Amino acid sequence: MPRFNKKRSKKAGLPPGTLVHVGKKRTEKTRITILDYDQTDFREREVKSVEKCFPFKDTSTVTWINIDGIHQIEIIEKIGKHFNLHPLVLEDIVNTEQRPKLDDFEGYIFLVMKMPYFDKENNTIKLEQISLVLGPNFVISFQELEGDALNPVRERIKNGRVRIRRSGTDYLIYALIDAIVDNYFTILEKTGEQIANIEEKLLNEPEKETLHDIHDLKREMLLFRKAVWPLRELVSSLERGELELINEPTRVFLRDVYDHTIQVIDTIETFRDMLTGMLDLYLSSISNKTNEVMRVLTIIATIFIPLTFVAGLYGMNFEYMPELKWKWSYPLVLLVISVTGIFMLFYFRRKKWL
Amino acid sequence: MPRFNKKRSKKAGLPPGTLVHVGKKRTEKTRITILDYDQTDFREREVKSVEKCFPFKDTSTVTWINIDGIHQIEIIEKIGKHFNLHPLVLEDIVNTEQRPKLDDFEGYIFLVMKMPYFDKENNTIKLEQISLVLGPNFVISFQELEGDALNPVRERIKNGRVRIRRSGTDYLIYALIDAIVDNYFTILEKTGEQIANIEEKLLNEPEKETLHDIHDLKREMLLFRKAVWPLRELVSSLERGELELINEPTRVFLRDVYDHTIQVIDTIETFRDMLTGMLDLYLSSISNKTNEVMRVLTIIATIFIPLTFVAGLYGMNFEYMPELKWKWSYPLVLLVISVTGIFMLFYFRRKKWL
Amino acid sequence: MPRFNKKRSKKAGLPPGTLVHVGKKRTEKTRITILDYDQTDFREREVKSVEKCFPFKDTSTVTWINIDGIHQIEIIEKIGKHFNLHPLVLEDIVNTEQRPKLDDFEGYIFLVMKMPYFDKENNTIKLEQISLVLGPNFVISFQELEGDALNPVRERIKNGRVRIRRSGTDYLIYALIDAIVDNYFTILEKTGEQIANIEEKLLNEPEKETLHDIHDLKREMLLFRKAVWPLRELVSSLERGELELINEPTRVFLRDVYDHTIQVIDTIETFRDMLTGMLDLYLSSISNKTNEVMRVLTIIATIFIPLTFVAGLYGMNFEYMPELKWKWSYPLVLLVISVTGIFMLFYFRRKKWL
Amino acid sequence: MPRFNKKRSKKAGLPPGTLVHVGKKRTEKTRITILDYDQTDFREREVKSVEKCFPFKDTSTVTWINIDGIHQIEIIEKIGKHFNLHPLVLEDIVNTEQRPKLDDFEGYIFLVMKMPYFDKENNTIKLEQISLVLGPNFVISFQELEGDALNPVRERIKNGRVRIRRSGTDYLIYALIDAIVDNYFTILEKTGEQIANIEEKLLNEPEKETLHDIHDLKREMLLFRKAVWPLRELVSSLERGELELINEPTRVFLRDVYDHTIQVIDTIETFRDMLTGMLDLYLSSISNKTNEVMRVLTIIATIFIPLTFVAGLYGMNFEYMPELKWKWSYPLVLLVISVTGIFMLFYFRRKKWL
Amino acid sequence: MPRFNKKRSKKAGLPPGTLVHVGKKRTEKTRITILDYDQTDFREREVKSVEKCFPFKDTSTVTWINIDGIHQIEIIEKIGKHFNLHPLVLEDIVNTEQRPKLDDFEGYIFLVMKMPYFDKENNTIKLEQISLVLGPNFVISFQELEGDALNPVRERIKNGRVRIRRSGTDYLIYALIDAIVDNYFTILEKTGEQIANIEEKLLNEPEKETLHDIHDLKREMLLFRKAVWPLRELVSSLERGELELINEPTRVFLRDVYDHTIQVIDTIETFRDMLTGMLDLYLSSISNKTNEVMRVLTIIATIFIPLTFVAGLYGMNFEYMPELKWKWSYPLVLLVISVTGIFMLFYFRRKKWL
């Protein structure tokens, strides 16, 4: 919950373009890695100072600069200055409360996306913000954390001889977005399994915890939905082909990512519907169970209360109670009581109350 | 439930166009059948090796190549190579988690659809994925399973002298889609009967199982809906007449399929509404029934508790209780008790509590 | 319920244009009546053989051919042949599971509509399918049953000197659609009265049956809605003026029908909202009533249980219970019991529990 | 409730343009008043015969003819004839079941609107239908009842020297619509107060009546909504400036009315949301209260039932019950009973059940 | 609640452009401050009479006139006259029931917005209305109260050397809107914390108050929503670039504000969904808890009632009850009772009822 706009208020009233890091406080040092490649060559290195990546701005090779950690504002500022990024872009990069979006600027495209990852410490799913800047021959990616979600892309580049090495930055950006969307699939698959587990439990023995599990998953889907709906628009803008930096051959791939995004949305909506259905099922199961228990208990009481009354009747101390003197009274009363009890039992059973 | 994105994660991070079979693991051998016909001639045969169907690519006759089983990736790859299919198309064919869609490529159209079928083993309704590739003089269909849903089309072709033999591949694709949509009707009809049965049961004697039946049908409708909504778009794209491979005379038939699709959607939505209504009805019936039972039981207890008190009163052992000595005390107490009991009974009945 | 797609599956797999009657099985003979008129002349007759209406195809007068009963497929086929109707149109005419729609063909317009009628046998409201074919100088109407809904139009034509006699087939089609839409008003008015009755009952004494009544009306509104929404589109298409067969002066009347259709939809939606509100009201009334009853009963029990305990206390047979010997014990106990009882009564009343 | 389409069926089957008064039966005589003015002159008079207003059709001054009462069909017919109104317009005027709408005819615009008013007799809010005909130099308004809602406009005209006297019929129509929309504000304000009252009651002591009050307000909002949504469209059509009879300077005022209409809709929707929220709150409050009561009562019973058992135990008449002879048995039993009772009390309290 | 349209009815029937203050009655004097600046100079002063700000209308510097308090109608009127504002604009300024909107007039743009603020007196969040008039070289802002929300903008202007000093009135208006939108973030952040608190409480120990807290927050979100949705449109109109007074370079900043507005809406909708989920959770928690309590209590009663019956049985006073004479009867009965009780306890536990 505390994800919502925490610390966002720090920025209220500041002039636009003021860089304020909004997000979880972090202490790790920012890590900068550079991948530079064309069809034949490939270099990868990690640099200590941000200035090291400046020369790549104008080389003809494709360069992917990856920044892990966005809390060191001065680094972001230097990059912004050298690569001519608009102050508002820099502001958005360091503000992790951003909504996914695409902004088309003179000479570069700026993208913000959310990526789900499994936070092992808290055992929950979280969303990390990834910002991408797509230039004519460089791509800069900004991640909140060091993550391995983009590694497959890195591997593919290393392996050479694949399409990615023959293509430009637009294909690289496609590959990155594709990796991010694939992450949603991986996470949703786990969610699907969780839902299946909960459902099974629901049909066998609903428990109190089930309610909270359903509630948590619903909440998660709510967050995902908020993150993926704008993503759809974003990919759609890329694919429509109105952006100069996106070449025609890449568009068929972007259409593919678009389809995946729709599928993610579809799955989220289906999960939401399923969870709602399960909540209803849970509530009525619980209520059914309680009703059943109460009914059985009440029936037991109902059978014995009149019998107790009969017993109480002959426990009265009146002097003139002729029945008390009769020899067969006691067995008779026992008989009456037994018959009444058994009759009630049968009656309730026949009425299907038991 | 486990249908959702199971194994979809296997693909995360792979370059686009990598063929990975996503779906239920199967062991049957892929079965390839070829139907080749024009207005006068007709040949049907089953081939062992995929290469046998290559020559049909450029014949002037209409050829329908049907592939049952998509788990043998090498076969799909060979077909893809020979018929010049885009790697992404092949990837989609072997990924059974696809969303229904139409992609228009240079020289061919690619369609993915979902077809409902009754799985006799598990006694449930499932969705199978069917991919279709429509070329100028060939249609390739890829099915997950050997199924008989497309048989009627095969029969019609065999019978000769019907429109299908006089028409091209666009009419064949129409016939296939029509057969798939007709399948929905058949399945929905069964669902309709199930709903009618459940409803009848609901009005007579609602049971615990009814809840699960309704829940299952709701889930089924959810899946159908997810499969049919995009189908509508797909058929609409075919019918709009912007695709070169679809001839004018076929479009009136596609409009007919479009109407059917809308009708399927309408029926699904109506079923959903009906099921929701039935769920409400069930819940209030159950709650009504429980309330009734509890009320009757409580009334019985309520009548006897005060009577028991009276009896208890005269069961006290005080020495100085003059009533105990009186001759008519006992009959009087019995009278009081009876009158009180009967009065309460009447009172509750008049208040319509009983 | 059994209305949904019953027998629709009979058609699965047949080539398009195959005539299969889908609907309630009927045995009556098809009845064909012809109305032929222009501004001066008027002829009405019932013909035994379908061929008798063929000559009217090309006369300059306006001809309305009405077919009551669509289960005799050979008749429909003959008409289709003579009037050059597309096979798909014929298929739609005999399939009573059609969705309301308008199809514009070369030389004629085809319309399918649903008309509500009160089925006296089953005491329920049903929907009958009416198909209309509008040609340049003829209108053919196909009804499932012999009905009197279109009689007013017939009367108006007979009476001469009204606009309908001066106008062409487009005005006739308007008059027929108007009669059908008016039928909705008549039926909805009855529904409105039923709703008012139920509501009154709801406020005075909610019963178990009320629930089913509300449920039935909701179901009815669901069916109406499914029938009227596409009707709106249909009328809108007619009115937009893109159809050659509709003349300008008729369009202002069609706009009027369009308004009526919107009003029907509005009323249906309002009824739906009202019924949902009533369902909520019913449920909470019932639950309120039960709670009240239970509370009163529980209070009675609660008052007597402690009193019974006191009585039981002095029913114990210990030898050394000094109170038992005291003279005023019994009256005292009686007093304590009465006071306790009365106090509890007052306490519960003051707490507004009673 | 009986408002819906009551008597609408009277019209079924009649040719279009047949005047049938649909609405509450009335007996008052129709009242016709004429306001004729330009920048300098002003005349107001009530006329007995409808023919008196005919000469104003072609005068250059602005004339507002107000008809209170639409049940005298012959008057409406005469006006229709003289002012060349389309038969459908007349039909709509006398049919009080109309949906708000704007129809643009050759030479005049026809508007139907609903106006809320407080019916003092029944102490409820009702909707009255007002039809307006806007000609180049006359406005005819038709009201169901003599009402004072349009009086402010009349006063403004009388007062001279205001914009309304300098402007044409388009400004007059604006002023009338504005007065009608203002009426909604007045009524909604009262509703707002009612909602505030109910809410206060809800938080302090929810009663059974509250449910019906909320239900009634919800119903009212439903009716308002049905009346105001089409009003929005209507005003929007006027404002868009495609109508010849509306002059440019008036449009800025119409935009203002448009804003007001949106605000009315906003308020209605907010009220609906609030009422739904209040219904939920009411239901859970009631259910909370009942649960609480039941819990307390059950706890009392639960405490005394075991105690009664103990007492019953020593009321048994066995000869060999050594405890009965012991001297301290009785005080001991009393002690045990007291301690058990108190212990249970504490236990329940600690568990927060009491 | 009493916010809705309170006093709005005062205006009903008045001619448009009549200034009537609609809103909370206030007594403070209106406070007028002027900020006049260009890139080099800066003057700030508070003026006593409204005429003092008239000369700034035509100076080349940027002037921001801020009016705190709109209840002194004569001041608003004077400003309106001098700055040539349309009477409807003035009417809107003094009517605090306005919906956020943008009106484009000849020579100036008029904006109405709602700003949330924390009312310390009542400890609740309220919405204040801010109206802005944007001229070629002046901006006039009208606030209901003296507030500090716009102070940051004032500070930035004072500080010189920032973009705001180099830009025109369009940038100033951007800065003001940005400050207002930032206010929403600040308030929503607090709401987010409240939601987190409530949720924590919900999971640990749900209380009656929780219901009201959730209800209040839902209500608040409803109001916010009503205020922010039209704000989105407003900012979008500014950004689209169809307004002459907005220069190209400012639009990128407006796009940024637009993104923020969308984010505010997103957050509000997410909060609404979360609150609905929490309400469901609360209700089922409460119902779960009650059910549990009732079950335990009923079980206690159910165990003791049959035991009491057995005790009652041997409390009967029949002369011929052989068991009463037997020596081991009493211990045997005790044994039977204990065993029965323990058996029931185990049975209920095994059935998971306890």
Tab-separated table of N, CA, C and O in Angstrom, chain A residues 152 156 171 174 182 185 189 192-193 199 203 256 259 262-263 266-267 270 273-274 284 288 295 298-299 305 309 315-321 323 352-353, chain B residues 1 5 7-9 12-16 88 97 99 101 205 211-212 215 219 222 226 283 286 308 311 314-317 324-327 329-330 333 337:
chain	number	residue	atom	x	y	z
A	152	PRO	N	18.487	-11.382	-20.708
A	152	PRO	CA	18.332	-12.150	-21.945
A	152	PRO	C	18.669	-11.323	-23.180
A	152	PRO	O	19.274	-11.831	-24.127
A	156	ARG	N	21.541	-12.127	-25.944
A	156	ARG	CA	21.301	-12.238	-27.373
A	156	ARG	C	22.265	-11.364	-28.166
A	156	ARG	O	22.763	-11.755	-29.221
A	171	TYR	N	15.262	-1.651	-32.974
A	171	TYR	CA	15.088	-3.067	-32.671
A	171	TYR	C	15.519	-3.361	-31.229
A	171	TYR	O	14.906	-4.166	-30.537
A	174	TYR	N	12.774	-2.409	-29.051
A	174	TYR	CA	11.751	-3.451	-29.140
A	174	TYR	C	12.119	-4.637	-28.234
A	174	TYR	O	11.281	-5.144	-27.469
A	182	ASP	N	7.418	-9.811	-21.382
A	182	ASP	CA	7.562	-11.230	-21.048
A	182	ASP	C	7.588	-11.457	-19.546
A	182	ASP	O	7.098	-12.464	-19.048
A	185	PHE	N	4.280	-11.986	-18.201
A	185	PHE	CA	3.780	-13.339	-18.398
A	185	PHE	C	4.277	-14.277	-17.296
A	185	PHE	O	3.524	-15.056	-16.729
A	189	GLU	N	1.836	-16.034	-14.685
A	189	GLU	CA	1.756	-17.481	-14.633
A	189	GLU	C	1.751	-17.947	-13.184
A	189	GLU	O	0.948	-18.789	-12.791
A	192	GLY	N	-1.472	-17.228	-11.702
A	192	GLY	CA	-2.445	-18.224	-12.146
A	192	GLY	C	-2.375	-19.477	-11.296
A	192	GLY	O	-3.404	-20.039	-10.913
A	193	GLU	N	-1.161	-19.878	-10.985
A	193	GLU	CA	-1.018	-21.062	-10.141
A	193	GLU	C	-1.579	-20.810	-8.745
A	193	GLU	O	-2.258	-21.661	-8.173
A	199	GLU	N	-8.347	-21.837	-5.387
A	199	GLU	CA	-9.640	-22.371	-5.803
A	199	GLU	C	-9.837	-23.793	-5.294
A	199	GLU	O	-10.911	-24.155	-4.805
A	203	LEU	N	-12.789	-25.181	-2.697
A	203	LEU	CA	-13.794	-26.211	-2.925
A	203	LEU	C	-13.728	-27.286	-1.843
A	203	LEU	O	-14.725	-27.914	-1.517
A	256	ASP	N	3.725	-7.480	-32.714
A	256	ASP	CA	3.737	-8.703	-31.921
A	256	ASP	C	3.717	-8.380	-30.414
A	256	ASP	O	2.960	-8.973	-29.644
A	259	ASP	N	0.326	-7.318	-29.414
A	259	ASP	CA	-0.550	-8.466	-29.160
A	259	ASP	C	-0.303	-9.058	-27.779
A	259	ASP	O	-1.241	-9.407	-27.058
A	262	ILE	N	-1.901	-6.890	-25.136
A	262	ILE	CA	-3.353	-7.127	-25.085
A	262	ILE	C	-3.636	-8.418	-24.319
A	262	ILE	O	-4.549	-8.495	-23.494
A	263	GLN	N	-2.783	-9.405	-24.578
A	263	GLN	CA	-2.986	-10.695	-23.915
A	263	GLN	C	-2.765	-10.568	-22.401
A	263	GLN	O	-3.489	-11.165	-21.607
A	266	ASP	N	-5.842	-8.922	-21.099
A	266	ASP	CA	-6.897	-9.934	-21.089
A	266	ASP	C	-6.777	-10.856	-19.886
A	266	ASP	O	-7.758	-11.138	-19.191
A	267	THR	N	-5.556	-11.326	-19.660
A	267	THR	CA	-5.332	-12.257	-18.556
A	267	THR	C	-5.625	-11.577	-17.229
A	267	THR	O	-6.269	-12.152	-16.343
A	270	THR	N	-9.312	-11.278	-16.828
A	270	THR	CA	-9.900	-12.584	-16.533
A	270	THR	C	-9.606	-12.980	-15.085
A	270	THR	O	-10.485	-13.462	-14.373
A	273	ASP	N	-11.915	-11.093	-12.840
A	273	ASP	CA	-13.253	-11.690	-12.845
A	273	ASP	C	-13.277	-12.985	-12.043
A	273	ASP	O	-14.201	-13.249	-11.277
A	274	MET	N	-12.227	-13.791	-12.231
A	274	MET	CA	-12.176	-15.068	-11.521
A	274	MET	C	-12.075	-14.844	-10.015
A	274	MET	O	-12.725	-15.544	-9.224
A	284	SER	N	-20.196	-17.379	0.118
A	284	SER	CA	-21.386	-18.209	0.252
A	284	SER	C	-21.040	-19.576	0.823
A	284	SER	O	-21.858	-20.177	1.520
A	288	ASN	N	-22.762	-20.814	4.027
A	288	ASN	CA	-23.412	-22.130	3.969
A	288	ASN	C	-22.983	-23.006	5.127
A	288	ASN	O	-23.799	-23.635	5.787
A	295	ARG	N	-27.748	-24.944	12.105
A	295	ARG	CA	-28.988	-25.702	11.963
A	295	ARG	C	-28.912	-26.994	12.773
A	295	ARG	O	-29.824	-27.311	13.540
A	298	THR	N	-29.021	-26.204	16.477
A	298	THR	CA	-30.338	-25.769	16.911
A	298	THR	C	-31.299	-26.943	16.974
A	298	THR	O	-32.165	-27.029	17.850
A	299	ILE	N	-31.141	-27.863	16.025
A	299	ILE	CA	-32.035	-29.022	16.019
A	299	ILE	C	-31.828	-29.862	17.278
A	299	ILE	O	-32.795	-30.299	17.917
A	305	ILE	N	-35.288	-29.682	24.313
A	305	ILE	CA	-35.994	-28.716	25.169
A	305	ILE	C	-37.398	-29.207	25.530
A	305	ILE	O	-37.756	-29.196	26.724
A	309	PHE	N	-38.797	-30.346	29.293
A	309	PHE	CA	-40.037	-29.827	29.880
A	309	PHE	C	-40.860	-30.967	30.502
A	309	PHE	O	-41.349	-30.865	31.621
A	315	GLY	N	-41.182	-33.481	37.814
A	315	GLY	CA	-40.302	-33.141	38.919
A	315	GLY	C	-41.002	-32.198	39.891
A	315	GLY	O	-40.458	-31.812	40.918
A	316	MET	N	-42.240	-31.783	39.529
A	316	MET	CA	-42.983	-30.881	40.408
A	316	MET	C	-43.387	-31.624	41.682
A	316	MET	O	-43.620	-32.835	41.678
A	317	ASN	N	-43.492	-30.861	42.771
A	317	ASN	CA	-43.686	-31.478	44.074
A	317	ASN	C	-45.112	-31.432	44.590
A	317	ASN	O	-45.346	-31.434	45.788
A	318	PHE	N	-46.101	-31.304	43.692
A	318	PHE	CA	-47.485	-31.264	44.186
A	318	PHE	C	-47.831	-32.554	44.922
A	318	PHE	O	-47.424	-33.649	44.530
A	319	GLU	N	-48.611	-32.403	45.949
A	319	GLU	CA	-48.992	-33.600	46.701
A	319	GLU	C	-49.952	-34.471	45.930
A	319	GLU	O	-49.885	-35.687	45.953
A	320	TYR	N	-50.859	-33.801	45.254
A	320	TYR	CA	-51.871	-34.577	44.546
A	320	TYR	C	-51.538	-34.705	43.068
A	320	TYR	O	-52.044	-33.966	42.236
A	321	MET	N	-50.543	-35.510	42.753
A	321	MET	CA	-50.276	-35.824	41.361
A	321	MET	C	-50.441	-37.331	41.207
A	321	MET	O	-49.509	-38.088	41.424
A	323	GLU	N	-50.454	-39.439	38.872
A	323	GLU	CA	-49.547	-40.212	38.022
A	323	GLU	C	-48.323	-40.706	38.802
A	323	GLU	O	-47.773	-41.770	38.505
A	352	LYS	N	-35.710	-32.430	5.424
A	352	LYS	CA	-34.352	-32.122	4.948
A	352	LYS	C	-33.689	-31.007	5.741
A	352	LYS	O	-32.872	-30.246	5.236
A	353	TRP	N	-34.103	-30.880	7.018
A	353	TRP	CA	-33.456	-29.851	7.828
A	353	TRP	C	-32.165	-30.377	8.429
A	353	TRP	O	-31.352	-29.622	8.927
B	1	MET	N	-8.534	-24.338	-14.908
B	1	MET	CA	-7.746	-23.172	-14.529
B	1	MET	C	-6.304	-23.199	-15.047
B	1	MET	O	-5.812	-22.185	-15.553
B	5	ASN	N	-1.559	-19.453	-19.438
B	5	ASN	CA	-0.154	-19.126	-19.594
B	5	ASN	C	0.787	-20.170	-19.047
B	5	ASN	O	1.941	-19.896	-18.761
B	7	LYS	N	3.442	-22.539	-18.898
B	7	LYS	CA	4.621	-22.730	-19.726
B	7	LYS	C	4.901	-21.539	-20.637
B	7	LYS	O	5.849	-21.565	-21.384
B	8	ARG	N	4.069	-20.567	-20.587
B	8	ARG	CA	4.336	-19.399	-21.406
B	8	ARG	C	5.691	-18.812	-21.042
B	8	ARG	O	6.392	-18.273	-21.889
B	9	SER	N	6.069	-18.973	-19.775
B	9	SER	CA	7.315	-18.378	-19.297
B	9	SER	C	8.537	-19.023	-19.940
B	9	SER	O	9.619	-18.437	-19.947
B	12	ALA	N	10.103	-16.605	-22.232
B	12	ALA	CA	10.580	-15.294	-21.802
B	12	ALA	C	12.062	-15.142	-22.131
B	12	ALA	O	12.876	-15.988	-21.784
B	13	GLY	N	12.392	-14.084	-22.802
B	13	GLY	CA	13.785	-13.775	-23.057
B	13	GLY	C	14.336	-14.353	-24.344
B	13	GLY	O	15.430	-13.975	-24.763
B	14	LEU	N	13.618	-15.238	-24.986
B	14	LEU	CA	14.115	-15.767	-26.255
B	14	LEU	C	13.898	-14.741	-27.357
B	14	LEU	O	12.975	-13.945	-27.297
B	15	PRO	N	14.767	-14.782	-28.388
B	15	PRO	CA	14.551	-13.838	-29.483
B	15	PRO	C	13.231	-14.153	-30.194
B	15	PRO	O	12.783	-15.295	-30.191
B	16	PRO	N	12.595	-13.129	-30.778
B	16	PRO	CA	11.325	-13.358	-31.445
B	16	PRO	C	11.524	-14.329	-32.603
B	16	PRO	O	12.568	-14.336	-33.247
B	88	LEU	N	7.523	-14.874	-36.875
B	88	LEU	CA	6.558	-14.599	-35.806
B	88	LEU	C	5.281	-15.407	-35.992
B	88	LEU	O	4.624	-15.799	-35.020
B	97	GLU	N	-1.267	-20.397	-26.486
B	97	GLU	CA	-1.829	-19.383	-25.593
B	97	GLU	C	-2.187	-18.123	-26.360
B	97	GLU	O	-2.297	-17.043	-25.792
B	99	ARG	N	-4.036	-15.226	-28.538
B	99	ARG	CA	-5.327	-14.572	-28.571
B	99	ARG	C	-5.808	-14.589	-30.018
B	99	ARG	O	-5.000	-14.368	-30.921
B	101	LYS	N	-6.699	-13.587	-33.570
B	101	LYS	CA	-6.296	-12.365	-34.262
B	101	LYS	C	-6.119	-12.633	-35.744
B	101	LYS	O	-6.064	-13.782	-36.178
B	205	GLU	N	-35.538	-27.539	-5.415
B	205	GLU	CA	-34.773	-27.805	-4.205
B	205	GLU	C	-33.301	-27.446	-4.403
B	205	GLU	O	-32.523	-28.243	-4.887
B	211	LEU	N	-24.481	-24.408	-6.393
B	211	LEU	CA	-23.559	-23.284	-6.336
B	211	LEU	C	-22.336	-23.537	-7.204
B	211	LEU	O	-21.932	-22.688	-8.005
B	212	HIS	N	-21.775	-24.734	-7.067
B	212	HIS	CA	-20.570	-25.023	-7.842
B	212	HIS	C	-20.885	-25.136	-9.330
B	212	HIS	O	-20.097	-24.729	-10.175
B	215	HIS	N	-21.112	-21.695	-10.592
B	215	HIS	CA	-19.759	-21.151	-10.632
B	215	HIS	C	-18.985	-21.673	-11.846
B	215	HIS	O	-18.312	-20.908	-12.551
B	219	ARG	N	-17.528	-19.528	-15.080
B	219	ARG	CA	-16.132	-19.621	-15.487
B	219	ARG	C	-16.017	-19.963	-16.978
B	219	ARG	O	-15.241	-19.363	-17.722
B	222	LEU	N	-16.795	-17.085	-19.068
B	222	LEU	CA	-15.674	-16.151	-19.022
B	222	LEU	C	-14.638	-16.523	-20.085
B	222	LEU	O	-14.129	-15.663	-20.828
B	226	LYS	N	-13.682	-14.487	-23.629
B	226	LYS	CA	-12.314	-14.098	-23.960
B	226	LYS	C	-11.945	-14.593	-25.358
B	226	LYS	O	-11.132	-13.982	-26.056
B	283	LEU	N	-28.602	-17.816	-3.695
B	283	LEU	CA	-28.163	-17.354	-2.388
B	283	LEU	C	-29.347	-16.962	-1.529
B	283	LEU	O	-29.423	-17.292	-0.349
B	286	ILE	N	-31.353	-20.108	-0.476
B	286	ILE	CA	-30.672	-20.815	0.611
B	286	ILE	C	-30.867	-20.070	1.921
B	286	ILE	O	-31.222	-20.652	2.952
B	308	THR	N	-41.135	-24.792	30.764
B	308	THR	CA	-40.170	-25.477	31.611
B	308	THR	C	-39.914	-24.688	32.892
B	308	THR	O	-39.766	-25.244	33.979
B	311	ALA	N	-42.698	-25.372	35.271
B	311	ALA	CA	-42.518	-26.697	35.869
B	311	ALA	C	-41.405	-26.659	36.907
B	311	ALA	O	-41.532	-27.208	38.014
B	314	TYR	N	-42.409	-25.272	40.392
B	314	TYR	CA	-43.051	-26.158	41.367
B	314	TYR	C	-42.211	-27.390	41.682
B	314	TYR	O	-42.652	-28.285	42.381
B	315	GLY	N	-41.021	-27.415	41.123
B	315	GLY	CA	-40.085	-28.474	41.495
B	315	GLY	C	-39.206	-28.031	42.656
B	315	GLY	O	-38.379	-28.784	43.164
B	316	MET	N	-39.381	-26.769	43.085
B	316	MET	CA	-38.585	-26.256	44.200
B	316	MET	C	-39.012	-26.944	45.484
B	316	MET	O	-40.174	-27.325	45.661
B	317	ASN	N	-38.059	-27.078	46.376
B	317	ASN	CA	-38.302	-27.874	47.578
B	317	ASN	C	-38.607	-27.069	48.828
B	317	ASN	O	-38.355	-27.529	49.934
B	324	LEU	N	-48.528	-26.453	46.865
B	324	LEU	CA	-48.189	-27.861	46.720
B	324	LEU	C	-49.198	-28.762	47.417
B	324	LEU	O	-49.421	-29.905	47.018
B	325	LYS	N	-49.821	-28.199	48.441
B	325	LYS	CA	-50.761	-28.992	49.212
B	325	LYS	C	-52.152	-29.032	48.584
B	325	LYS	O	-52.942	-29.940	48.845
B	326	TRP	N	-52.488	-27.987	47.826
B	326	TRP	CA	-53.853	-27.906	47.279
B	326	TRP	C	-54.137	-29.057	46.322
B	326	TRP	O	-53.284	-29.513	45.583
B	327	LYS	N	-55.406	-29.436	46.343
B	327	LYS	CA	-55.795	-30.575	45.541
B	327	LYS	C	-55.763	-30.281	44.051
B	327	LYS	O	-55.348	-31.108	43.226
B	329	SER	N	-54.150	-27.949	42.425
B	329	SER	CA	-52.969	-27.250	41.894
B	329	SER	C	-52.456	-27.897	40.617
B	329	SER	O	-52.244	-27.228	39.603
B	330	TYR	N	-52.230	-29.187	40.681
B	330	TYR	CA	-51.599	-29.865	39.551
B	330	TYR	C	-52.405	-29.708	38.259
B	330	TYR	O	-51.868	-29.239	37.245
B	333	VAL	N	-52.078	-26.131	37.097
B	333	VAL	CA	-50.788	-25.823	36.458
B	333	VAL	C	-50.748	-26.401	35.045
B	333	VAL	O	-50.331	-25.743	34.093
B	337	ILE	N	-50.206	-24.189	31.769
B	337	ILE	CA	-49.151	-24.514	30.822
B	337	ILE	C	-49.715	-24.738	29.423
B	337	ILE	O	-49.237	-24.164	28.428
